[in-house]
Amino acid sequence: MQIQLRIDMPTRLAGEVIDPAAGRYRQCYLLRGAPGATLVQQVRAEVMFCERGQPRVVYRCTYGEYFELDDDGTHPDRHDFDVRRNGWTRNAVARLLARHGAPPLGRGPFSVEVHKSFALAPGIAHAAGARGNRRFGVLQEGPFCPSHAELEVIGVGAARYQAPLPGGSVGCGSGRFFGMRGFTSTETLRHQHITRTGSFDDCGGYRPASFATGGACWAL
């Protein structure tokens, strides 16, 4: 089997939404490479709901993705987060704490911090297309480590609870990188609830990077 190693710099598409005051952002990238090639991506995310600067609830996850490029060598990839849609409002977190018997929220101030990182490179995905869209899927085993998500509720013995992957996805199959060249990206969103202020930083988008095949796991 011939492996296509060409990958171009991902470029942003129209429709970008950057609104940290409302606790949301959306960016869509066009992934580009050899037509029909498979790109594999490892994603790591951490979301923290804080009271007076101290975490009360922390969600951590890492998962792999694959993208099978179209005949023109492209595939879209959306990065986004929304405090309300994703269940990180003050009321939603208060209900979560009550369900787990944690101390209730005080008077604040409250904030949400979101940190995401992406590592993208040409690769191969086994069992790709077993579920849903044949050209895209979430992998149970990414190039660096297995897909995993957990929710930590502070104040109840720092207990961790199994949590779903974003969108309720169920990983299927495995993927790995070929070669050592690709791209990385990081995104940080900060949102203050009551004052409705915040910030967003993506360091300019994807940038070239080198990987060691089978490199160290991105531990949670």
PDB file of C-alpha atoms in Angstrom, residues 16-154:
ATOM      1  CA  GLU A  16     -15.227  32.257  12.090  1.00  0.00           C
ATOM      2  CA  VAL A  17     -16.871  33.219  15.403  1.00  0.00           C
ATOM      3  CA  ILE A  18     -14.685  34.594  18.200  1.00  0.00           C
ATOM      4  CA  ASP A  19     -16.859  35.803  21.105  1.00  0.00           C
ATOM      5  CA  PRO A  20     -15.146  35.144  24.461  1.00  0.00           C
ATOM      6  CA  ALA A  21     -17.512  37.566  26.226  1.00  0.00           C
ATOM      7  CA  ALA A  22     -20.304  35.099  25.390  1.00  0.00           C
ATOM      8  CA  GLY A  23     -18.070  32.101  26.103  1.00  0.00           C
ATOM      9  CA  ARG A  24     -17.923  30.742  22.585  1.00  0.00           C
ATOM     10  CA  TYR A  25     -15.785  30.421  19.500  1.00  0.00           C
ATOM     11  CA  ARG A  26     -15.847  28.543  16.205  1.00  0.00           C
ATOM     12  CA  GLN A  27     -13.104  28.117  13.642  1.00  0.00           C
ATOM     13  CA  CYS A  28     -13.225  25.906  10.575  1.00  0.00           C
ATOM     14  CA  TYR A  29     -10.027  24.800   8.854  1.00  0.00           C
ATOM     15  CA  LEU A  30      -9.517  23.312   5.437  1.00  0.00           C
ATOM     16  CA  LEU A  31      -7.138  20.356   5.746  1.00  0.00           C
ATOM     17  CA  ARG A  32      -5.069  19.856   2.609  1.00  0.00           C
ATOM     18  CA  GLY A  33      -2.831  17.139   1.229  1.00  0.00           C
ATOM     19  CA  ALA A  34      -2.607  14.447  -1.408  1.00  0.00           C
ATOM     20  CA  PRO A  35      -6.020  13.453  -2.876  1.00  0.00           C
ATOM     21  CA  GLY A  36      -7.399  10.374  -1.152  1.00  0.00           C
ATOM     22  CA  ALA A  37      -4.796  10.509   1.619  1.00  0.00           C
ATOM     23  CA  THR A  38      -5.677   9.948   5.275  1.00  0.00           C
ATOM     24  CA  LEU A  39      -4.754  12.516   7.904  1.00  0.00           C
ATOM     25  CA  VAL A  40      -4.758  11.553  11.572  1.00  0.00           C
ATOM     26  CA  GLN A  41      -5.121  13.992  14.446  1.00  0.00           C
ATOM     27  CA  GLN A  42      -4.696  13.681  18.190  1.00  0.00           C
ATOM     28  CA  VAL A  43      -6.803  16.142  20.167  1.00  0.00           C
ATOM     29  CA  ARG A  44      -6.423  17.005  23.838  1.00  0.00           C
ATOM     30  CA  ALA A  45      -8.823  19.244  25.739  1.00  0.00           C
ATOM     31  CA  GLU A  46      -9.269  20.494  29.296  1.00  0.00           C
ATOM     32  CA  VAL A  47     -12.226  22.551  30.539  1.00  0.00           C
ATOM     33  CA  MET A  48     -12.231  24.054  34.041  1.00  0.00           C
ATOM     34  CA  PHE A  49     -15.055  25.800  35.868  1.00  0.00           C
ATOM     35  CA  CYS A  50     -13.459  27.980  38.541  1.00  0.00           C
ATOM     36  CA  GLU A  51     -14.757  29.883  41.557  1.00  0.00           C
ATOM     37  CA  ARG A  52     -12.511  32.684  42.788  1.00  0.00           C
ATOM     38  CA  GLY A  53      -9.771  31.282  40.584  1.00  0.00           C
ATOM     39  CA  GLN A  54      -9.968  27.760  42.056  1.00  0.00           C
ATOM     40  CA  PRO A  55     -11.236  24.794  39.984  1.00  0.00           C
ATOM     41  CA  ARG A  56     -14.576  23.295  41.030  1.00  0.00           C
ATOM     42  CA  VAL A  57     -15.131  20.993  38.052  1.00  0.00           C
ATOM     43  CA  VAL A  58     -12.547  19.805  35.524  1.00  0.00           C
ATOM     44  CA  TYR A  59     -13.211  17.894  32.294  1.00  0.00           C
ATOM     45  CA  ARG A  60     -10.257  16.310  30.492  1.00  0.00           C
ATOM     46  CA  CYS A  61     -10.247  14.291  27.316  1.00  0.00           C
ATOM     47  CA  THR A  62      -8.003  13.117  24.536  1.00  0.00           C
ATOM     48  CA  TYR A  63      -9.077  11.379  21.355  1.00  0.00           C
ATOM     49  CA  GLY A  64      -7.908  10.558  17.861  1.00  0.00           C
ATOM     50  CA  GLU A  65      -9.562  11.552  14.599  1.00  0.00           C
ATOM     51  CA  TYR A  66      -9.076  10.559  10.977  1.00  0.00           C
ATOM     52  CA  PHE A  67      -9.893  12.512   7.822  1.00  0.00           C
ATOM     53  CA  GLU A  68      -9.952  10.924   4.375  1.00  0.00           C
ATOM     54  CA  LEU A  69      -9.226  13.722   1.909  1.00  0.00           C
ATOM     55  CA  ASP A  70     -11.531  14.256  -1.063  1.00  0.00           C
ATOM     56  CA  ASP A  71     -10.496  13.991  -4.695  1.00  0.00           C
ATOM     57  CA  ASP A  72      -9.297  17.589  -4.539  1.00  0.00           C
ATOM     58  CA  GLY A  73      -7.136  16.795  -1.500  1.00  0.00           C
ATOM     59  CA  THR A  74      -9.207  18.647   1.108  1.00  0.00           C
ATOM     60  CA  HIS A  75     -11.459  18.040   4.129  1.00  0.00           C
ATOM     61  CA  PRO A  76     -12.967  20.560   6.592  1.00  0.00           C
ATOM     62  CA  ASP A  77     -12.230  20.402  10.327  1.00  0.00           C
ATOM     63  CA  ARG A  78     -14.232  22.453  12.830  1.00  0.00           C
ATOM     64  CA  HIS A  79     -12.850  23.582  16.206  1.00  0.00           C
ATOM     65  CA  ASP A  80     -15.348  25.103  18.605  1.00  0.00           C
ATOM     66  CA  PHE A  81     -16.659  25.522  22.136  1.00  0.00           C
ATOM     67  CA  ASP A  82     -19.766  27.140  23.619  1.00  0.00           C
ATOM     68  CA  VAL A  83     -20.247  27.583  27.376  1.00  0.00           C
ATOM     69  CA  ARG A  84     -24.045  27.335  27.121  1.00  0.00           C
ATOM     70  CA  ARG A  85     -24.297  24.574  24.520  1.00  0.00           C
ATOM     71  CA  ASN A  86     -21.610  22.447  26.203  1.00  0.00           C
ATOM     72  CA  GLY A  87     -23.162  22.729  29.681  1.00  0.00           C
ATOM     73  CA  TRP A  88     -20.739  25.054  31.486  1.00  0.00           C
ATOM     74  CA  THR A  89     -23.093  27.781  32.658  1.00  0.00           C
ATOM     75  CA  ARG A  90     -23.265  28.599  36.376  1.00  0.00           C
ATOM     76  CA  ASN A  91     -26.675  26.914  36.740  1.00  0.00           C
ATOM     77  CA  ALA A  92     -25.573  23.764  34.899  1.00  0.00           C
ATOM     78  CA  VAL A  93     -22.472  23.397  37.077  1.00  0.00           C
ATOM     79  CA  ALA A  94     -24.526  24.035  40.244  1.00  0.00           C
ATOM     80  CA  ARG A  95     -26.829  21.140  39.280  1.00  0.00           C
ATOM     81  CA  LEU A  96     -23.825  18.915  38.584  1.00  0.00           C
ATOM     82  CA  LEU A  97     -22.311  19.658  41.990  1.00  0.00           C
ATOM     83  CA  ALA A  98     -25.637  18.891  43.697  1.00  0.00           C
ATOM     84  CA  ARG A  99     -25.922  15.531  41.908  1.00  0.00           C
ATOM     85  CA  HIS A 100     -22.506  14.505  43.210  1.00  0.00           C
ATOM     86  CA  GLY A 101     -23.002  15.844  46.729  1.00  0.00           C
ATOM     87  CA  ALA A 102     -20.291  18.495  46.385  1.00  0.00           C
ATOM     88  CA  PRO A 103     -20.407  21.820  48.282  1.00  0.00           C
ATOM     89  CA  PRO A 104     -22.604  24.349  46.437  1.00  0.00           C
ATOM     90  CA  LEU A 105     -21.285  27.329  44.569  1.00  0.00           C
ATOM     91  CA  GLY A 106     -20.717  30.517  46.521  1.00  0.00           C
ATOM     92  CA  ARG A 107     -21.084  34.037  45.238  1.00  0.00           C
ATOM     93  CA  GLY A 108     -18.227  33.900  42.769  1.00  0.00           C
ATOM     94  CA  PRO A 109     -16.691  35.309  40.723  1.00  0.00           C
ATOM     95  CA  PHE A 110     -16.899  32.367  38.310  1.00  0.00           C
ATOM     96  CA  SER A 111     -14.903  31.646  35.179  1.00  0.00           C
ATOM     97  CA  VAL A 112     -14.439  28.953  32.558  1.00  0.00           C
ATOM     98  CA  GLU A 113     -11.060  28.122  31.028  1.00  0.00           C
ATOM     99  CA  VAL A 114     -10.731  25.963  27.924  1.00  0.00           C
ATOM    100  CA  HIS A 115      -7.419  24.630  26.639  1.00  0.00           C
ATOM    101  CA  LYS A 116      -7.180  22.554  23.446  1.00  0.00           C
ATOM    102  CA  SER A 117      -4.222  21.206  21.508  1.00  0.00           C
ATOM    103  CA  PHE A 118      -4.079  19.424  18.155  1.00  0.00           C
ATOM    104  CA  ALA A 119      -1.407  17.328  16.441  1.00  0.00           C
ATOM    105  CA  LEU A 120      -2.065  16.567  12.750  1.00  0.00           C
ATOM    106  CA  ALA A 121      -0.066  14.485  10.275  1.00  0.00           C
ATOM    107  CA  PRO A 122      -0.461  12.001   7.401  1.00  0.00           C
ATOM    108  CA  GLY A 123      -1.225   8.538   8.678  1.00  0.00           C
ATOM    109  CA  ILE A 124      -3.367   5.469   8.478  1.00  0.00           C
ATOM    110  CA  ALA A 125      -6.606   4.586  10.242  1.00  0.00           C
ATOM    111  CA  HIS A 126      -7.653   0.980  10.777  1.00  0.00           C
ATOM    112  CA  ALA A 127     -11.396   0.238  10.787  1.00  0.00           C
ATOM    113  CA  ALA A 128     -12.030   3.715   9.407  1.00  0.00           C
ATOM    114  CA  GLY A 129     -15.594   4.156   8.244  1.00  0.00           C
ATOM    115  CA  ALA A 130     -17.027   1.477  10.517  1.00  0.00           C
ATOM    116  CA  ARG A 131     -19.437   4.086  11.866  1.00  0.00           C
ATOM    117  CA  GLY A 132     -21.066   7.104  10.260  1.00  0.00           C
ATOM    118  CA  ASN A 133     -19.255   9.215   7.675  1.00  0.00           C
ATOM    119  CA  ARG A 134     -16.686   7.118   5.835  1.00  0.00           C
ATOM    120  CA  ARG A 135     -14.377  10.121   5.413  1.00  0.00           C
ATOM    121  CA  PHE A 136     -14.239  11.158   9.068  1.00  0.00           C
ATOM    122  CA  GLY A 137     -14.395   9.431  12.439  1.00  0.00           C
ATOM    123  CA  VAL A 138     -13.266   9.393  16.062  1.00  0.00           C
ATOM    124  CA  LEU A 139     -10.639   6.769  16.836  1.00  0.00           C
ATOM    125  CA  GLN A 140     -10.537   4.662  19.962  1.00  0.00           C
ATOM    126  CA  GLU A 141      -6.745   4.612  19.735  1.00  0.00           C
ATOM    127  CA  GLY A 142      -5.042   7.775  18.528  1.00  0.00           C
ATOM    128  CA  PRO A 143      -1.444   8.122  17.334  1.00  0.00           C
ATOM    129  CA  PHE A 144      -0.207   9.062  20.821  1.00  0.00           C
ATOM    130  CA  CYS A 145      -2.641   7.379  23.221  1.00  0.00           C
ATOM    131  CA  PRO A 146      -6.134   5.836  23.574  1.00  0.00           C
ATOM    132  CA  SER A 147      -9.221   8.025  23.526  1.00  0.00           C
ATOM    133  CA  HIS A 148     -10.356   8.807  27.055  1.00  0.00           C
ATOM    134  CA  ALA A 149     -12.491  11.333  28.899  1.00  0.00           C
ATOM    135  CA  GLU A 150     -13.141  11.998  32.572  1.00  0.00           C
ATOM    136  CA  LEU A 151     -14.885  14.514  34.792  1.00  0.00           C
ATOM    137  CA  GLU A 152     -13.345  15.544  38.111  1.00  0.00           C
ATOM    138  CA  VAL A 153     -15.644  17.076  40.736  1.00  0.00           C
ATOM    139  CA  ILE A 154     -13.585  18.897  43.354  1.00  0.00           C
TER     140      ILE A 154
END
